[in-house]
C-alpha positions as MATLAB code, in Angstrom:
seq = 'XXXXXXXXXXXXXXXXXXXXXXXXXXXXXXXXXXXXXXXXXXXXXXXXXXXXXXXXXXXXXXXXXXXXXXXXXXXXXXXXXXXXXXXXXXXXXXXXXXXXXXXXXXXXXXXXXXXXXXXXXXXXXXXXXXXXXXXXXXXXXXXXXXXXXXXXXXXXXXXXXXXXXXXXXXXXXXXXXXXXXXXXXXXXXXXXXXXXXXXXXXXXXXXXXXXXXXXXXXXXXXXXXXXXXXXXXXXXXXXXXXXXXXXXXXXXXXXXXXXXXXXXXXXXXXXXXXXXXXXXXXXXXXXXXXXXXXXXXXXXXXXXXXXXXXXXXXXXXXXXXXXXXXXXXXXXXXXXXXXXXXXXXXXXXXXXXXXXXXXXXXXXXXXXXXXXXXXXXXXXXXXXXXXXXXXXXXXXXXXXXXXXXXXXXXXXXXXXXXXXXXXXXXXXXXXXXXXXXXXXXXXXXXXXXXXXXXXXXXXXXXXXXXXXXXXXXXXXXXXXXXXX';
ca = [
     -18.519   -2.309  -26.888;
     -16.279    0.568  -27.946;
     -18.500    3.040  -26.118;
     -18.421    0.913  -22.979;
     -14.649    0.658  -23.101;
     -14.335    4.418  -23.531;
     -16.607    5.077  -20.569;
     -14.720    2.733  -18.259;
     -11.462    4.485  -19.154;
     -12.878    8.017  -18.892;
     -11.849   10.595  -16.328;
     -15.264   10.268  -14.663;
     -14.787    6.542  -14.148;
     -11.293    7.019  -12.702;
     -12.527    9.779  -10.398;
     -15.513    7.708   -9.258;
     -13.550    4.657   -8.179;
     -10.649    6.648   -6.804;
     -13.253    8.379   -4.636;
     -15.000    5.165   -3.555;
     -11.912    3.226   -2.563;
     -10.190    6.333   -1.282;
     -13.183    7.119    0.919;
     -13.013    3.711    2.566;
      -9.296    4.187    3.036;
      -9.885    7.575    4.680;
     -12.206    5.960    7.227;
      -9.649    3.243    7.911;
      -6.949    5.853    8.364;
      -9.096    7.855   10.790;
      -9.639    4.749   12.891;
      -5.917    4.006   12.622;
      -5.129    7.518   13.849;
      -7.098    6.876   17.012;
      -5.305    3.558   17.512;
      -1.871    5.089   16.889;
      -2.628    7.945   19.272;
      -3.359    5.485   22.076;
      -0.291    3.396   21.246;
       1.914    6.493   21.144;
       0.657    7.650   24.536;
       0.678    4.227   26.205;
       3.901    2.809   24.732;
       5.833    5.866   23.522;
       8.310    5.915   20.594;
      10.136    2.819   21.868;
       6.919    0.803   22.057;
       5.888    1.954   18.598;
       9.321    0.887   17.373;
       8.765   -2.636   18.722;
       5.274   -2.782   17.195;
       6.736   -1.620   13.890;
       9.489   -4.260   13.879;
       7.113   -7.116   14.651;
       4.464   -5.944   12.181;
       6.915   -5.552    9.311;
       8.375   -8.990   10.064;
       4.901  -10.525   10.065;
       3.991   -8.768    6.801;
       7.235   -9.864    5.159;
       6.733  -13.532    6.023;
       3.065  -13.384    5.077;
       3.745  -11.859    1.667;
       6.718  -14.144    1.058;
       4.670  -17.297    1.627;
       1.270  -16.233    0.289;
       1.982  -17.755   -3.163;
       0.221  -14.755   -4.703;
      -3.199  -16.373   -4.252;
      -4.913  -13.174   -3.084;
      -3.848  -11.400   -6.288;
      -3.724  -14.009   -9.041;
      -7.066  -15.629   -8.180;
      -9.087  -12.481   -8.837;
      -8.864  -12.513  -12.624;
      -9.983  -16.151  -13.077;
     -12.755  -15.883  -10.470;
     -14.019  -12.775  -12.243;
     -14.035  -14.554  -15.618;
     -16.008  -17.509  -14.249;
     -18.411  -15.228  -12.412;
     -19.125  -13.263  -15.608;
     -19.645  -16.489  -17.565;
     -22.435  -17.565  -15.199;
     -21.008  -21.075  -14.799;
     -21.758  -21.619  -11.119;
     -20.318  -25.141  -11.018;
     -16.984  -24.099  -12.524;
     -16.861  -21.057  -10.245;
     -17.417  -23.095   -7.084;
     -14.807  -25.614   -8.188;
     -12.249  -22.877   -8.749;
     -13.082  -21.252   -5.413;
     -12.364  -24.649   -3.838;
      -8.963  -24.624   -5.568;
      -8.254  -21.114   -4.281;
      -9.114  -22.133   -0.728;
      -6.991  -25.271   -0.971;
      -3.952  -23.264   -1.988;
      -4.672  -20.608    0.636;
      -4.598  -23.313    3.339;
      -1.289  -24.538    1.917;
       0.020  -20.968    2.010;
      -1.216  -20.537    5.597;
       0.551  -23.689    6.817;
       3.706  -22.767    4.910;
       3.688  -19.259    6.346;
       3.270  -20.475    9.911;
       6.099  -22.996    9.531;
       8.450  -20.414    8.006;
       7.613  -17.960   10.784;
       8.537  -20.490   13.463;
      11.714  -21.546   11.656;
      12.818  -17.974   10.944;
      12.299  -16.736   14.502;
      15.968  -16.986   15.577;
      17.196  -15.329   12.353;
      14.695  -12.480   12.629;
      15.795  -11.922   16.214;
      19.450  -11.628   15.180;
      18.651   -9.284   12.295;
      16.322   -7.033   14.254;
      17.820   -6.760   17.732;
      21.278   -6.172   19.123;
      20.061   -6.740   22.704;
      17.948   -9.378   24.427;
      16.331  -12.485   22.964;
      13.066  -11.775   21.128;
      12.895  -15.068   19.239;
       9.676  -16.102   20.973;
       7.975  -12.871   19.871;
       8.613  -13.720   16.235;
       7.590  -17.363   16.643;
       4.294  -16.337   18.241;
       3.457  -14.360   15.094;
       2.837  -17.674   13.247;
      -0.971  -17.673   13.797;
      -1.185  -14.106   12.450;
       0.742  -15.111    9.323;
      -1.577  -18.083    8.716;
      -4.771  -16.078    9.226;
      -3.525  -13.324    6.914;
      -3.117  -15.873    4.097;
      -6.646  -17.203    4.627;
      -8.129  -13.699    4.765;
      -6.433  -12.776    1.483;
      -8.081  -15.651   -0.388;
     -11.545  -14.836    0.978;
     -11.162  -11.209   -0.077;
     -10.050  -12.393   -3.533;
     -13.300  -14.363   -3.810;
     -15.324  -11.269   -2.909;
     -13.393   -9.080   -5.359;
     -13.718  -11.604   -8.172;
     -17.474  -11.920   -7.630;
     -17.836   -8.108   -7.577;
     -19.008   -7.766   -3.967;
     -17.581   -4.240   -3.781;
     -20.111   -2.856   -1.282;
     -19.537   -5.797    1.025;
     -15.776   -5.351    0.737;
     -16.100   -1.691    1.702;
     -18.289   -2.613    4.691;
     -15.867   -5.353    5.748;
     -12.895   -3.005    5.642;
     -14.703   -0.445    7.766;
     -15.883   -3.106   10.229;
     -12.456   -4.686   10.653;
     -10.914   -1.270   11.337;
     -13.373   -0.609   14.138;
     -13.053   -4.116   15.592;
      -9.258   -4.018   15.547;
      -9.401   -0.744   17.467;
     -11.818   -2.237   19.979;
      -9.482   -5.198   20.489;
      -6.198   -3.302   20.698;
      -6.895   -0.410   23.039;
      -8.161   -2.363   26.107;
      -5.296   -4.850   25.813;
      -2.645   -2.114   25.577;
      -4.173   -0.288   28.528;
      -4.212   -3.468   30.620;
      -0.986   -5.225   29.607;
       1.126   -2.511   27.929;
       4.154   -4.040   26.084;
       3.016   -7.602   26.813;
      -0.068   -7.048   24.627;
       1.837   -6.320   21.397;
       2.007   -9.883   20.019;
      -1.544  -10.846   21.137;
      -2.903   -7.667   19.526;
      -1.203   -8.507   16.222;
      -2.700  -12.009   16.255;
      -6.170  -10.863   17.299;
      -6.100   -8.170   14.604;
      -5.344  -10.864   12.031;
      -8.308  -12.871   13.349;
     -10.549   -9.809   13.083;
      -9.397   -9.332    9.472;
     -10.202  -12.978    8.657;
     -13.618  -13.570   10.182;
     -15.817  -10.967    8.373;
     -14.714  -11.845    4.796;
     -14.895  -15.556    5.648;
     -18.453  -15.229    6.949;
     -19.618  -13.164    3.945;
     -18.018  -15.352    1.275;
     -19.202  -18.523    3.039;
     -22.821  -17.379    2.690;
     -22.557  -17.451   -1.095;
     -19.889  -20.124   -1.513;
     -19.811  -22.527    1.457;
     -16.342  -23.408    2.659;
     -15.370  -26.904    1.499;
     -11.869  -28.330    1.284;
     -10.872  -31.255   -0.887;
      -7.255  -32.339   -0.892;
      -6.710  -34.037   -4.240;
      -3.899  -34.124   -6.778;
      -6.260  -32.920   -9.488;
      -7.255  -29.758   -7.644;
      -3.674  -29.217   -6.596;
      -2.514  -29.397  -10.224;
      -5.314  -27.139  -11.459;
      -4.180  -24.442   -9.051;
      -0.542  -24.418  -10.139;
      -1.098  -21.886  -13.006;
      -2.673  -19.514  -10.484;
       0.377  -19.837   -8.248;
       2.777  -19.275  -11.145;
       0.856  -16.139  -12.105;
       0.978  -14.829   -8.551;
       4.668  -15.523   -8.092;
       5.792  -12.235   -9.649;
       3.459  -10.218   -7.461;
       4.539  -12.222   -4.408;
       8.240  -11.662   -5.043;
       7.632   -7.959   -5.659;
       5.769   -7.713   -2.359;
       8.681   -9.519   -0.713;
      11.081   -6.882   -2.003;
       8.879   -4.079   -0.698;
       8.112   -5.515    2.726;
      11.633   -6.933    3.020;
      13.198   -3.532    2.421;
      10.849   -1.967    4.994;
      11.750   -4.637    7.541;
      15.481   -4.418    6.814;
      15.571   -0.630    7.158;
      13.872   -0.773   10.549;
      16.120   -3.625   11.687;
      19.276   -1.751   10.637;
      18.087    1.456   12.275;
      17.566   -0.504   15.485;
      21.077   -1.917   15.144;
      22.818    1.429   14.524;
      20.569    3.364   16.914;
      17.692    2.127   19.122;
      13.973    1.326   19.249;
      13.183    4.968   19.967;
      14.643    5.904   16.575;
      12.695    3.112   14.882;
       9.509    4.428   16.467;
      10.212    7.962   15.220;
      11.084    6.731   11.741;
       7.942    4.615   11.637;
       5.783    7.580   12.675;
       7.206    9.758    9.889;
       6.874    6.923    7.377;
       3.291    6.301    8.458;
       2.307    9.963    8.157;
       3.669   10.393    4.642;
       3.845    7.005    2.915;
       1.016    5.044    4.538;
      -1.566    7.803    4.847;
      -0.959    8.982    1.270;
      -1.811    5.472    0.061;
      -5.509    6.366    0.136;
      -4.966    8.022   -3.256;
      -3.567    4.783   -4.682;
      -6.119    2.417   -3.128;
      -8.105    2.034   -6.384;
      -5.091    0.841   -8.377;
      -5.398   -2.909   -7.747;
      -9.189   -3.131   -7.656;
     -10.116   -0.918  -10.615;
      -7.124    0.415  -12.569;
      -5.160   -2.829  -12.999;
      -8.097   -4.848  -14.458;
      -8.831   -2.032  -16.935;
      -5.188   -1.826  -17.921;
      -4.963   -5.602  -18.376;
      -7.979   -5.601  -20.687;
      -6.281   -3.305  -23.235;
      -2.644   -4.319  -22.660;
      -2.039   -5.210  -26.337;
      -2.948   -1.702  -27.527;
      -0.055    0.625  -26.672;
      -2.013    3.756  -27.576;
      -4.855    2.747  -25.273;
      -2.374    1.861  -22.513;
      -0.756    5.265  -22.953;
      -4.125    6.971  -22.509;
      -5.232    4.920  -19.486;
      -1.900    5.365  -17.677;
      -1.836    9.115  -18.231;
      -5.421    9.568  -17.057;
      -4.794    7.571  -13.889;
      -1.623    9.569  -13.300;
      -3.403   12.905  -13.786;
      -6.168   12.031  -11.327;
      -3.605   10.853   -8.771;
      -1.578   14.069   -9.120;
      -4.637   16.291   -8.857;
      -5.862   14.550   -5.702;
      -2.546   14.108   -3.922;
      -0.814   17.451   -4.575;
      -3.009   19.690   -2.369;
      -3.003   16.969    0.281;
       0.807   16.952    0.338;
       0.971   20.749    0.503;
      -1.422   20.757    3.456;
       0.503   17.939    5.123;
       3.855   19.722    4.898;
       2.503   23.008    6.253;
       0.477   21.590    9.148;
       2.800   18.780   10.282;
       4.041   20.739   13.345;
       0.385   20.799   14.426;
      -0.549   17.285   13.236;
       2.284   15.326   14.868;
       1.480   16.132   18.538;
      -2.211   15.689   17.733;
      -1.770   12.312   16.023;
       0.897   10.947   18.364;
       2.376   13.034   21.189;
       4.923   15.779   21.762;
       7.661   13.130   21.963;
       7.320   12.627   18.196;
       8.072   16.230   17.158;
      11.587   15.238   15.933;
       9.927   13.447   12.967;
       8.495   16.673   11.483;
      11.522   17.472    9.322;
      11.767   13.952    7.908;
       8.034   13.736    7.225;
       7.943   17.110    5.461;
      10.610   16.190    2.937;
       9.416   12.577    2.564;
       6.001   13.935    1.535;
       7.590   15.007   -1.767;
       8.280   11.335   -2.538;
       4.544   10.701   -2.835;
       4.321   13.144   -5.745;
       6.783   11.017   -7.695;
       5.002    7.836   -6.634;
       1.759    9.216   -8.067;
       3.573    9.342  -11.418;
       5.527    6.070  -11.233;
       2.886    3.703   -9.801;
       0.470    3.838  -12.773;
       3.427    3.130  -15.073;
       4.727    0.290  -12.896;
       1.493   -1.676  -13.432;
       2.040   -1.701  -17.208;
       4.639   -4.458  -16.989;
       2.305   -6.649  -14.925;
      -0.599   -5.993  -17.283;
       1.544   -6.974  -20.271;
       2.839  -10.113  -18.540;
       6.409   -8.806  -18.224;
       6.793  -10.239  -14.735;
      10.586  -10.445  -14.873;
      10.899   -6.765  -15.731;
       8.433   -5.850  -12.994;
      10.479   -7.859  -10.500;
      13.704   -6.269  -11.694;
      12.327   -2.792  -11.083;
      11.006   -3.749   -7.653;
      14.388   -5.229   -6.739;
      16.154   -2.091   -7.961;
      13.934    0.115   -5.826;
      14.247   -2.113   -2.748;
      18.053   -2.146   -2.880;
      18.252    1.591   -3.573;
      15.782    2.309   -0.777;
      17.683    0.349    1.863;
      21.135    1.646    0.890;
      20.037    5.265    0.591;
      17.962    5.408    3.781;
      20.476    3.661    6.040;
      23.513    5.545    4.698;
      21.696    8.903    4.777;
      20.475    8.265    8.320;
      24.008    7.409    9.437;
      25.260   10.714    8.041;
      22.364   13.122    8.608;
      19.882   11.435   10.948;
      16.142   11.273   10.348;
      16.176   14.283    7.997;
      18.707   12.493    5.819;
      16.432    9.435    5.739;
      13.619   11.665    4.446;
      15.774   12.974    1.591;
      16.851    9.409    0.787;
      13.212    8.309    0.409;
      12.646   11.105   -2.118;
      15.776   10.216   -4.105;
      14.744    6.542   -4.231;
      11.327    7.459   -5.648;
      12.801    9.841   -8.226;
      15.223    7.134   -9.383;
      12.382    4.619   -9.641;
      10.318    7.022  -11.758;
      13.201    7.699  -14.134;
      14.055    4.015  -14.629;
      10.443    2.902  -15.217;
       9.745    5.754  -17.631;
      12.937    5.126  -19.606;
      12.049    1.448  -20.029;
       8.431    2.056  -21.039;
       9.515    4.793  -23.453;
      12.023    2.537  -25.197;
      10.071   -0.739  -25.002;
       6.451    0.333  -25.501;
       6.660    3.897  -26.810;
       5.063    5.374  -23.705;
       4.844    9.167  -23.529;
       3.568   11.601  -20.953;
       0.499   13.377  -22.300;
       0.531   17.163  -22.590;
      -2.022   17.421  -19.784;
      -0.021   15.211  -17.393;
       3.135   17.200  -18.140;
       1.286   20.461  -17.594;
      -0.051   19.227  -14.259;
       3.311   18.002  -13.023;
       5.197   21.110  -14.181;
       2.774   23.303  -12.224;
       2.370   21.223   -9.089;
       5.963   20.082   -8.503;
       7.404   23.631   -8.280;
       4.462   24.551   -6.064;
       5.217   21.691   -3.668;
       8.929   22.531   -3.704;
       8.044   26.117   -2.797;
       5.904   24.872    0.094;
       8.772   22.744    1.358;
      11.233   25.650    1.099;
       8.876   27.754    3.210;
       8.745   25.045    5.902;
      12.538   24.999    6.279;
      13.405   28.686    5.811;
      10.635   30.594    7.604;
       8.835   30.617   10.928;
       6.059   32.397   12.761;
       3.558   34.522   10.846;
       5.497   34.312    7.560;
       5.519   30.496    7.757;
       1.782   30.203    8.218;
       0.816   33.004    5.812;
       2.969   31.815    2.920;
       2.318   28.122    3.595;
      -1.461   28.442    3.779;
      -1.518   30.721    0.698;
       0.330   28.162   -1.432;
      -1.830   25.331   -0.060;
      -5.002   27.213   -1.021;
      -3.524   27.786   -4.482;
      -2.899   24.051   -4.849;
      -6.452   23.254   -3.736;
      -8.041   25.788   -6.116;
      -5.979   24.571   -9.055;
      -6.900   20.929   -8.391;
     -10.598   21.757   -7.992;
     -10.616   23.498  -11.369;
      -8.926   20.538  -12.993;
     -11.437   18.159  -11.400;
     -14.331   20.224  -12.742;
     -12.894   19.952  -16.248;
     -12.374   16.201  -15.868;
     -15.971   15.562  -14.808;
     -17.043   16.725  -18.250;
     -15.046   14.013  -20.050;
];
């Protein structure tokens, strides 16, 4: 058992699953790039701003009303699956589906009721209440899809999950592009709803093959599911803080500026924050279960967190260097020439992902140890800091100021989480993680300085040289890690 535990927490294991889930995420991002390119050309920055506002509103309501079923159900389903008790597993899956239907109905009702409020918060012109109300089916289908994916994750259908994610990306592209070409702005809400349907059907079909969909509305099943809901509440509230802050920032930017600005901000945010998430895609599926299994052993937690952090830093640092240098080329390619004003914001915001690679593995420690209130407190702190910093910095310095604000918010989050874990659980950065960060952070800062102080041949020569240095250093570190 000790040997098995060591192997699952080794560098090779972390690298393997970071690569698997990251690879799927890369494919999804490539498909998303094609979709965003079409949207940028067909709708422009203003259209992308409207898509961004509606999507963030839908995500906020969905996460606020999901009851945490898609997250909290995984652990218990996994336990029952490992035990081999088919009857108990099917009963619990029935409970999960019952609560997911409750969450779907709740989400749809909240979406309809909140339509007028969302319109007031998001727009200073026109009446877009109907747009928000019509998002109700998408909210409901998102809740149902989350529970079906939880069933697949808990029963270890990882290959099927990867296939489903790739399939839904392609199908959503096939649905969106013809509608945008034909109906332009009028297609935005239908595309959101049809995308939610596309995300629901494949996992529902796959899980139904193994565990046929049956619903039984009884007080007993309802009561048996309440512990699952209580467990998922912390994760749900944390997701509310995150999606709520994203929605509020875009709404406030629309209020103080216009949809064009929201579209530009969303493009920069997507390039840096969303696309970098491929590095973190293994956290929930692989890292969190491993961390939970050894949460009572602080020394083991210390080791697992540091190893996850090191792998994240090694993978993301050369990617960020490349991103900062080539953004003037990437932005017109990914979107259109109208989006060139986002380059400055995206270049500085890329630095925030370095600090996220350090803070995110630590943030999961509180969830793994059951410290849900502390986890929520940190998420609330970050959400408030994020909104205040981004909006105030934008008001003073425009999009570039918003980029600096994103970096400051991530640095503050890292410092607060580390201070707590150091005092409460004796967490320490390992010598190898410190060595990595102390080499790569100055390197990334040097790359950024080159992007803002040079141009022409000097820009490309110095930028590419430092990027190659980052790549070579990371490759050497990866070679060493594969041996352990």
